[in-house]
Amino acid sequence: MLINILTVITVFILMEGATWLIHKYVMHGFLWMLHRDHHDHSSEGAFERNDLFFAIFALPTIALMYFGSLNGFNTLFYIGLGIMLYGMAYFFVHDIFIHQRFKALTHTKNPYFLALRRAHKQHHKHLGKEDGECFGFLIVPLKYFKMYRKAKS
């Protein structure tokens, strides 16, 4: 039981590094054509081509959980569960909190959440695929965290 919980937590933490790498080298690399509309807002309607990444990332997660469940809920299942939980956190923080696709948590005063939002805005100030910054998701560069921690004091 403990090893399963540790597996989920470890995978969740490792997903931050995977997200940084995928965002910088895949989304801002050879799959920029899917991610571009997230930066330049060229899509019309509620969905963006960028939303296809949810499906792209969900497929291996579903496969891991499915095959892990067929084999007595082995390690594959818990790896998939860690990825799924990270994906859920990504959706709630990125799509709901940061981009306000659903109006919620609009008036936070929490320094971490303000720093997270600022780091993401810094990422989006670059409309092209080059010269980006802040490719991660939950780990906020210290300079943004310090900015809002001092403002709160």
XYZ file of N, CA, C and O in Angstrom:
612
model
N 0.827 -1.203 0.000
C 0.000 0.000 0.000
C 0.873 1.269 0.000
O 0.642 2.160 -0.784
N 1.873 1.316 0.901
C 2.744 2.481 0.996
C 3.516 2.694 -0.304
O 3.659 3.835 -0.767
N 3.989 1.625 -0.911
C 4.740 1.749 -2.164
C 3.850 2.321 -3.275
O 4.327 3.095 -4.118
N 2.579 1.989 -3.264
C 1.655 2.528 -4.266
C 1.453 4.034 -4.078
O 1.442 4.794 -5.050
N 1.316 4.453 -2.830
C 1.159 5.879 -2.535
C 2.431 6.631 -2.917
O 2.367 7.706 -3.534
N 3.580 6.072 -2.575
C 4.848 6.704 -2.940
C 5.029 6.774 -4.456
O 5.574 7.754 -4.972
N 4.570 5.747 -5.155
C 4.641 5.748 -6.623
C 3.814 6.892 -7.183
O 4.281 7.648 -8.045
N 2.590 7.052 -6.703
C 1.710 8.123 -7.180
C 2.339 9.488 -6.899
O 2.397 10.353 -7.785
N 2.838 9.700 -5.690
C 3.448 10.983 -5.320
C 4.701 11.256 -6.155
O 4.889 12.368 -6.661
N 5.542 10.247 -6.321
C 6.772 10.409 -7.108
C 6.457 10.750 -8.554
O 7.061 11.663 -9.140
N 5.509 10.043 -9.149
C 5.138 10.314 -10.544
C 4.557 11.719 -10.666
O 4.897 12.458 -11.599
N 3.707 12.114 -9.730
C 3.129 13.461 -9.744
C 4.253 14.505 -9.754
O 4.233 15.444 -10.549
N 5.241 14.336 -8.882
C 6.363 15.278 -8.795
C 7.194 15.255 -10.081
O 7.562 16.309 -10.612
N 7.479 14.069 -10.596
C 8.273 13.947 -11.829
C 7.558 14.543 -13.039
O 8.203 14.956 -14.012
N 6.240 14.597 -12.991
C 5.475 15.162 -14.101
C 5.776 16.645 -14.303
O 5.646 17.148 -15.414
N 6.211 17.338 -13.260
C 6.574 18.750 -13.426
C 7.755 18.870 -14.388
O 7.748 19.698 -15.293
N 8.756 18.027 -14.206
C 9.896 18.029 -15.122
C 9.502 17.589 -16.519
O 9.931 18.179 -17.515
N 8.667 16.561 -16.597
C 8.190 16.089 -17.906
C 7.392 17.181 -18.602
O 7.533 17.400 -19.814
N 6.574 17.886 -17.846
C 5.769 18.968 -18.412
C 6.666 20.068 -18.972
O 6.427 20.585 -20.060
N 7.704 20.443 -18.214
C 8.630 21.473 -18.675
C 9.262 21.053 -20.001
O 9.306 21.828 -20.956
N 9.768 19.819 -20.050
C 10.419 19.326 -21.268
C 9.451 19.248 -22.446
O 9.776 19.674 -23.563
N 8.267 18.704 -22.214
C 7.265 18.575 -23.284
C 6.815 19.947 -23.760
O 6.690 20.195 -24.967
N 6.583 20.845 -22.826
C 6.122 22.184 -23.192
C 7.184 22.912 -24.022
O 6.882 23.500 -25.063
N 8.430 22.859 -23.579
C 9.497 23.592 -24.275
C 9.870 22.962 -25.618
O 10.014 23.667 -26.609
N 10.031 21.639 -25.653
C 10.603 20.999 -26.842
C 9.584 20.353 -27.779
O 9.905 20.097 -28.929
N 8.386 20.082 -27.301
C 7.359 19.497 -28.163
C 6.317 20.550 -28.527
O 6.086 20.845 -29.701
N 5.701 21.157 -27.509
C 4.647 22.143 -27.771
C 5.208 23.412 -28.414
O 4.553 24.023 -29.250
N 6.402 23.813 -28.001
C 7.060 24.970 -28.628
C 8.073 24.507 -29.665
O 8.917 25.287 -30.101
N 7.974 23.259 -30.053
C 8.849 22.672 -31.067
C 8.022 22.163 -32.229
O 7.237 22.897 -32.830
N 8.123 20.841 -32.472
C 7.509 20.281 -33.682
C 5.974 20.222 -33.643
O 5.347 20.059 -34.685
N 5.350 20.404 -32.490
C 3.881 20.470 -32.437
C 3.374 21.883 -32.141
O 2.265 22.065 -31.628
N 4.190 22.870 -32.504
C 3.792 24.267 -32.317
C 2.475 24.555 -33.024
O 1.669 25.355 -32.552
N 2.210 23.903 -34.150
C 0.978 24.187 -34.903
C -0.267 23.855 -34.077
O -1.327 24.425 -34.312
N -0.140 22.982 -33.083
C -1.270 22.699 -32.190
C -1.303 23.663 -31.003
O -2.365 23.913 -30.438
N -0.157 24.170 -30.611
C -0.062 24.991 -29.399
C -0.176 26.487 -29.703
O -0.524 27.269 -28.819
N 0.084 26.885 -30.936
C 0.137 28.304 -31.306
C -1.122 29.071 -30.900
O -1.036 30.172 -30.360
N -2.296 28.479 -31.149
C -3.524 29.230 -30.868
C -3.716 29.511 -29.380
O -4.466 30.400 -28.999
N -3.013 28.787 -28.542
C -3.071 29.059 -27.109
C -2.342 30.369 -26.784
O -2.683 31.045 -25.818
N -1.372 30.733 -27.619
C -0.619 31.969 -27.407
C -1.198 33.140 -28.183
O -1.255 34.246 -27.660
N -1.610 32.911 -29.413
C -2.060 34.050 -30.226
C -3.581 34.202 -30.267
O -4.091 35.121 -30.874
N -4.296 33.301 -29.603
C -5.770 33.357 -29.500
C -6.437 33.434 -30.876
O -7.423 34.128 -31.061
N -5.883 32.681 -31.828
C -6.413 32.716 -33.190
C -7.613 31.797 -33.397
O -8.265 31.880 -34.431
N -7.907 30.959 -32.442
C -9.055 30.059 -32.612
C -10.341 30.785 -32.232
O -10.345 31.688 -31.407
N -11.411 30.363 -32.862
C -12.720 30.923 -32.538
C -13.508 29.878 -31.771
O -13.380 28.689 -32.011
N -14.305 30.311 -30.852
C -15.108 29.377 -30.083
C -14.455 29.027 -28.757
O -13.425 29.592 -28.361
N -15.040 28.054 -28.085
C -14.617 27.689 -26.735
C -13.359 26.823 -26.714
O -12.676 26.746 -25.705
N -13.071 26.158 -27.820
C -11.938 25.226 -27.843
C -10.814 25.737 -28.731
O -11.030 26.497 -29.662
N -9.610 25.282 -28.413
C -8.414 25.595 -29.182
C -7.834 24.292 -29.712
O -8.095 23.226 -29.154
N -7.010 24.375 -30.763
C -6.275 23.181 -31.204
C -5.405 22.660 -30.062
O -5.190 21.464 -29.910
N -4.917 23.575 -29.238
C -4.102 23.220 -28.084
C -4.815 22.225 -27.157
O -4.166 21.433 -26.477
N -6.139 22.242 -27.140
C -6.900 21.323 -26.281
C -6.694 19.865 -26.680
O -6.972 18.969 -25.881
N -6.206 19.627 -27.884
C -5.918 18.248 -28.309
C -4.839 17.601 -27.435
O -4.785 16.383 -27.330
N -4.007 18.421 -26.807
C -2.979 17.858 -25.928
C -3.592 17.085 -24.767
O -3.004 16.129 -24.277
N -4.779 17.465 -24.326
C -5.445 16.694 -23.273
C -5.659 15.258 -23.730
O -5.397 14.315 -23.002
N -6.134 15.101 -24.947
C -6.363 13.748 -25.469
C -5.035 13.017 -25.693
O -4.914 11.831 -25.365
N -4.061 13.733 -26.222
C -2.751 13.116 -26.477
C -2.156 12.584 -25.182
O -1.613 11.483 -25.140
N -2.253 13.349 -24.104
C -1.680 12.928 -22.825
C -2.571 11.938 -22.087
O -2.098 11.149 -21.273
N -3.868 11.980 -22.358
C -4.791 11.070 -21.673
C -4.641 9.630 -22.168
O -4.802 8.692 -21.379
N -4.335 9.439 -23.436
C -4.275 8.079 -23.991
C -3.259 7.179 -23.291
O -3.613 6.070 -22.873
N -2.001 7.604 -23.119
C -1.080 6.719 -22.390
C -1.482 6.543 -20.924
O -1.267 5.477 -20.341
N -2.079 7.564 -20.336
C -2.533 7.461 -18.949
C -3.617 6.404 -18.814
O -3.580 5.551 -17.917
N -4.574 6.449 -19.720
C -5.654 5.458 -19.718
C -5.089 4.061 -19.945
O -5.474 3.104 -19.266
N -4.156 3.950 -20.885
C -3.548 2.647 -21.168
C -2.816 2.104 -19.944
O -2.957 0.922 -19.598
N -2.036 2.945 -19.264
C -1.328 2.506 -18.066
C -2.302 2.029 -16.990
O -2.101 0.969 -16.385
N -3.348 2.800 -16.772
C -4.313 2.424 -15.733
C -5.081 1.167 -16.125
O -5.344 0.295 -15.288
N -5.419 1.049 -17.378
C -6.167 -0.122 -17.849
C -5.326 -1.390 -17.703
O -5.759 -2.370 -17.078
N -4.127 -1.377 -18.281
C -3.298 -2.579 -18.227
C -2.822 -2.876 -16.805
O -2.675 -4.033 -16.426
N -2.622 -1.835 -16.017
C -2.278 -2.050 -14.620
C -3.410 -2.667 -13.827
O -3.192 -3.493 -12.940
N -4.649 -2.292 -14.169
C -5.803 -2.869 -13.461
C -6.026 -4.318 -13.870
O -6.501 -5.124 -13.070
N -5.691 -4.663 -15.099
C -5.845 -6.051 -15.555
C -4.869 -6.991 -14.849
O -5.117 -8.188 -14.771
N -3.770 -6.431 -14.371
C -2.734 -7.230 -13.725
C -2.703 -6.992 -12.211
O -1.646 -6.809 -11.627
N -3.874 -6.977 -11.605
C -3.969 -6.866 -10.155
C -3.588 -5.506 -9.614
O -3.057 -5.419 -8.512
N -3.860 -4.466 -10.365
C -3.518 -3.104 -9.963
C -2.031 -3.005 -9.598
O -1.663 -2.606 -8.505
N -1.217 -3.345 -10.582
C 0.233 -3.312 -10.376
C 0.758 -1.877 -10.512
O -0.012 -0.919 -10.602
N 2.062 -1.744 -10.561
C 2.722 -0.435 -10.591
C 2.267 0.417 -11.773
O 2.170 1.640 -11.647
N 1.980 -0.192 -12.907
C 1.512 0.575 -14.074
C 0.272 1.395 -13.730
O 0.145 2.549 -14.144
N -0.633 0.789 -12.986
C -1.859 1.495 -12.602
C -1.522 2.747 -11.792
O -2.068 3.823 -12.037
N -0.618 2.618 -10.835
C -0.301 3.739 -9.948
C 0.533 4.808 -10.651
O 0.424 5.998 -10.321
N 1.311 4.418 -11.636
C 1.999 5.406 -12.477
C 0.943 6.202 -13.247
O 0.974 7.433 -13.289
N 0.002 5.500 -13.844
C -1.090 6.165 -14.558
C -1.911 7.059 -13.643
O -2.321 8.160 -14.031
N -2.138 6.618 -12.415
C -2.899 7.418 -11.452
C -2.150 8.712 -11.111
O -2.762 9.787 -11.045
N -0.842 8.631 -10.936
C -0.045 9.832 -10.672
C -0.107 10.818 -11.827
O -0.248 12.025 -11.621
N -0.034 10.289 -13.053
C -0.137 11.146 -14.242
C -1.530 11.761 -14.326
O -1.688 12.950 -14.619
N -2.558 10.964 -14.047
C -3.930 11.465 -14.097
C -4.156 12.580 -13.071
O -4.764 13.609 -13.378
N -3.664 12.395 -11.862
C -3.828 13.413 -10.825
C -3.099 14.696 -11.201
O -3.607 15.803 -10.980
N -1.920 14.562 -11.806
C -1.203 15.742 -12.285
C -2.017 16.433 -13.397
O -2.131 17.657 -13.415
N -2.573 15.645 -14.285
C -3.410 16.204 -15.359
C -4.617 16.939 -14.815
O -4.998 18.000 -15.326
N -5.224 16.399 -13.776
C -6.360 17.079 -13.149
C -5.913 18.390 -12.515
O -6.587 19.419 -12.657
N -4.783 18.359 -11.817
C -4.251 19.584 -11.215
C -3.953 20.605 -12.308
O -4.272 21.794 -12.163
N -3.372 20.140 -13.407
C -3.064 21.026 -14.525
C -4.344 21.684 -15.051
O -4.382 22.900 -15.259
N -5.383 20.902 -15.240
C -6.641 21.451 -15.746
C -7.204 22.500 -14.789
O -7.555 23.604 -15.207
N -7.278 22.173 -13.518
C -7.865 23.106 -12.557
C -7.029 24.376 -12.415
O -7.580 25.476 -12.411
N -5.724 24.227 -12.338
C -4.884 25.410 -12.147
C -4.725 26.191 -13.448
O -4.922 27.404 -13.482
N -4.399 25.515 -14.539
C -4.123 26.204 -15.795
C -5.382 26.732 -16.462
O -5.484 27.911 -16.792
N -6.350 25.879 -16.666
C -7.534 26.289 -17.421
C -8.552 27.071 -16.595
O -9.157 28.011 -17.099
N -8.719 26.688 -15.353
C -9.725 27.364 -14.540
C -9.122 28.571 -13.808
O -9.629 29.682 -13.920
N -8.033 28.365 -13.054
C -7.475 29.466 -12.259
C -6.739 30.488 -13.126
O -6.997 31.686 -13.037
N -5.802 30.046 -13.954
C -4.971 30.992 -14.701
C -5.718 31.603 -15.885
O -5.798 32.818 -16.024
N -6.277 30.750 -16.749
C -6.909 31.273 -17.968
C -8.391 31.585 -17.804
O -9.020 32.090 -18.743
N -8.949 31.278 -16.648
C -10.332 31.627 -16.328
C -11.328 31.156 -17.392
O -12.237 31.885 -17.779
N -11.157 29.909 -17.854
C -12.120 29.355 -18.803
C -13.479 29.180 -18.131
O -14.501 29.168 -18.787
N -13.442 29.025 -16.847
C -14.641 29.074 -16.004
C -14.300 30.085 -14.916
O -13.249 29.988 -14.301
N -15.149 31.036 -14.689
C -14.842 32.099 -13.729
C -14.850 31.543 -12.309
O -15.881 31.212 -11.749
N -13.655 31.426 -11.747
C -13.511 30.948 -10.375
C -12.175 31.428 -9.838
O -11.231 31.648 -10.608
N -12.102 31.614 -8.560
C -10.852 32.004 -7.897
C -10.240 33.249 -8.540
O -9.047 33.312 -8.796
N -11.056 34.230 -8.794
C -10.581 35.415 -9.505
C -9.895 36.425 -8.595
O -9.150 37.265 -9.074
N -10.138 36.372 -7.293
C -9.620 37.409 -6.399
C -8.737 36.850 -5.293
O -8.827 37.275 -4.151
N -7.846 35.942 -5.637
C -6.964 35.370 -4.623
C -5.928 36.393 -4.163
O -5.516 37.258 -4.926
N -5.527 36.271 -2.945
C -4.454 37.095 -2.393
C -3.267 36.208 -1.995
O -2.284 36.693 -1.451
N -3.358 34.942 -2.283
C -2.314 33.993 -1.926
C -1.064 34.264 -2.753
O -1.117 34.253 -3.985
N 0.084 34.520 -2.101
C 1.307 34.848 -2.845
C 1.738 33.768 -3.839
O 2.203 34.089 -4.933
N 1.579 32.503 -3.479
C 1.967 31.432 -4.402
C 1.103 31.470 -5.656
O 1.616 31.412 -6.775
N -0.206 31.576 -5.504
C -1.085 31.582 -6.669
C -0.897 32.833 -7.517
O -0.978 32.783 -8.748
N -0.631 33.969 -6.879
C -0.342 35.181 -7.640
C 0.965 35.038 -8.421
O 1.042 35.450 -9.581
N 1.969 34.443 -7.790
C 3.254 34.218 -8.470
C 3.085 33.236 -9.624
O 3.666 33.414 -10.699
N 2.286 32.214 -9.414
C 2.015 31.234 -10.466
C 1.350 31.902 -11.660
O 1.741 31.695 -12.812
N 0.380 32.739 -11.388
C -0.315 33.463 -12.466
C 0.653 34.407 -13.189
O 0.647 34.499 -14.411
N 1.515 35.102 -12.450
C 2.484 36.025 -13.058
C 3.473 35.279 -13.950
O 3.790 35.713 -15.050
N 3.978 34.144 -13.474
C 4.925 33.356 -14.270
C 4.271 32.916 -15.571
O 4.900 32.954 -16.639
N 3.023 32.538 -15.509
C 2.338 32.107 -16.722
C 2.121 33.287 -17.675
O 2.235 33.135 -18.888
N 1.819 34.449 -17.117
C 1.694 35.638 -17.969
C 3.014 35.952 -18.657
O 3.034 36.372 -19.812
N 4.120 35.767 -17.947
C 5.436 35.975 -18.556
C 5.644 35.004 -19.720
O 6.226 35.361 -20.730
N 5.164 33.779 -19.539
C 5.279 32.802 -20.614
C 4.474 33.255 -21.836
O 4.931 33.155 -22.965
N 3.297 33.781 -21.601
C 2.401 34.152 -22.700
C 2.731 35.491 -23.349
O 2.159 35.821 -24.386
N 3.643 36.234 -22.771
C 4.013 37.494 -23.431
C 4.753 37.237 -24.734
O 4.840 38.099 -25.583
N 5.269 36.016 -24.901
C 5.947 35.613 -26.130
C 4.917 34.958 -27.053
O 4.394 33.901 -26.737
N 4.601 35.582 -28.163
C 3.585 35.052 -29.069
C 4.142 34.005 -30.021
O 3.396 33.227 -30.588
N 5.442 33.990 -30.202
C 6.065 32.998 -31.072
C 6.567 31.817 -30.264
O 6.515 31.811 -29.036
N 7.079 30.822 -30.963
C 7.537 29.622 -30.265
C 8.930 29.779 -29.675
O 9.320 29.018 -28.816
N 9.686 30.788 -30.106
C 11.024 31.021 -29.585
C 10.986 31.991 -28.412
O 9.983 32.634 -28.154
N 12.117 32.085 -27.749
C 12.336 33.061 -26.671
C 11.342 32.925 -25.513
O 11.032 33.903 -24.844
N 10.842 31.739 -25.285
C 9.899 31.549 -24.192
C 10.588 31.474 -22.847
O 11.807 31.397 -22.730
N 9.792 31.512 -21.817
C 10.257 31.358 -20.448
C 9.139 30.735 -19.628
O 8.003 30.659 -20.080
N 9.462 30.271 -18.447
C 8.477 29.706 -17.516
C 7.673 28.576 -18.167
O 6.451 28.652 -18.284
N 8.339 27.514 -18.560
C 7.673 26.392 -19.219
C 7.060 25.401 -18.239
O 6.322 24.517 -18.631
N 7.389 25.526 -16.981
C 6.855 24.615 -15.980
C 5.421 24.954 -15.631
O 4.783 25.796 -16.250
N 4.946 24.323 -14.578
C 3.546 24.487 -14.238
C 3.359 24.829 -12.764
O 2.816 25.863 -12.434
N 3.806 23.999 -11.877
C 3.576 24.220 -10.448
C 4.767 24.829 -9.725
O 4.604 25.424 -8.671
N 5.957 24.667 -10.279
C 7.135 25.250 -9.653
C 7.310 26.658 -10.206
O 7.524 26.847 -11.400
N 7.182 27.623 -9.319
C 7.229 29.029 -9.700
C 8.665 29.532 -9.553
O 9.285 29.306 -8.517
N 9.205 30.220 -10.574
C 10.517 30.833 -10.399
C 10.514 31.735 -9.166
O 9.567 32.485 -8.922
N 11.540 31.638 -8.394
C 11.623 32.306 -7.103
C 11.374 33.806 -7.193
O 10.768 34.396 -6.296
N 11.810 34.448 -8.281
C 11.651 35.905 -8.382
C 10.184 36.330 -8.349
O 9.855 37.372 -7.797
N 9.260 35.512 -8.890
C 7.834 35.860 -8.867
C 7.240 35.611 -7.490
O 6.414 36.379 -7.016
N 7.683 34.555 -6.854
C 7.201 34.254 -5.516
C 7.640 35.358 -4.549
O 6.844 35.837 -3.751
N 8.894 35.789 -4.656
C 9.401 36.856 -3.790
C 8.633 38.156 -4.018
O 8.351 38.897 -3.082
N 8.283 38.440 -5.255
C 7.558 39.654 -5.603
C 6.238 39.745 -4.826
O 5.900 40.793 -4.270
N 5.501 38.641 -4.771
C 4.192 38.666 -4.115
C 4.279 38.418 -2.623
O 3.423 38.871 -1.876
N 5.323 37.753 -2.191
C 5.496 37.543 -0.750
C 5.822 38.880 -0.093
O 5.316 39.195 0.971
N 6.642 39.701 -0.744
C 6.975 41.027 -0.203
C 5.761 41.946 -0.221
O 5.559 42.722 0.689
N 4.959 41.856 -1.261
C 3.766 42.708 -1.370
C 2.772 42.402 -0.251
O 2.050 43.281 0.203
N 2.749 41.158 0.204
C 1.822 40.762 1.256
C 2.291 41.256 2.623
O 1.500 41.539 3.494
N 3.614 41.395 2.803
C 4.187 41.803 4.100
C 3.889 43.239 4.421
O 3.722 44.079 3.645
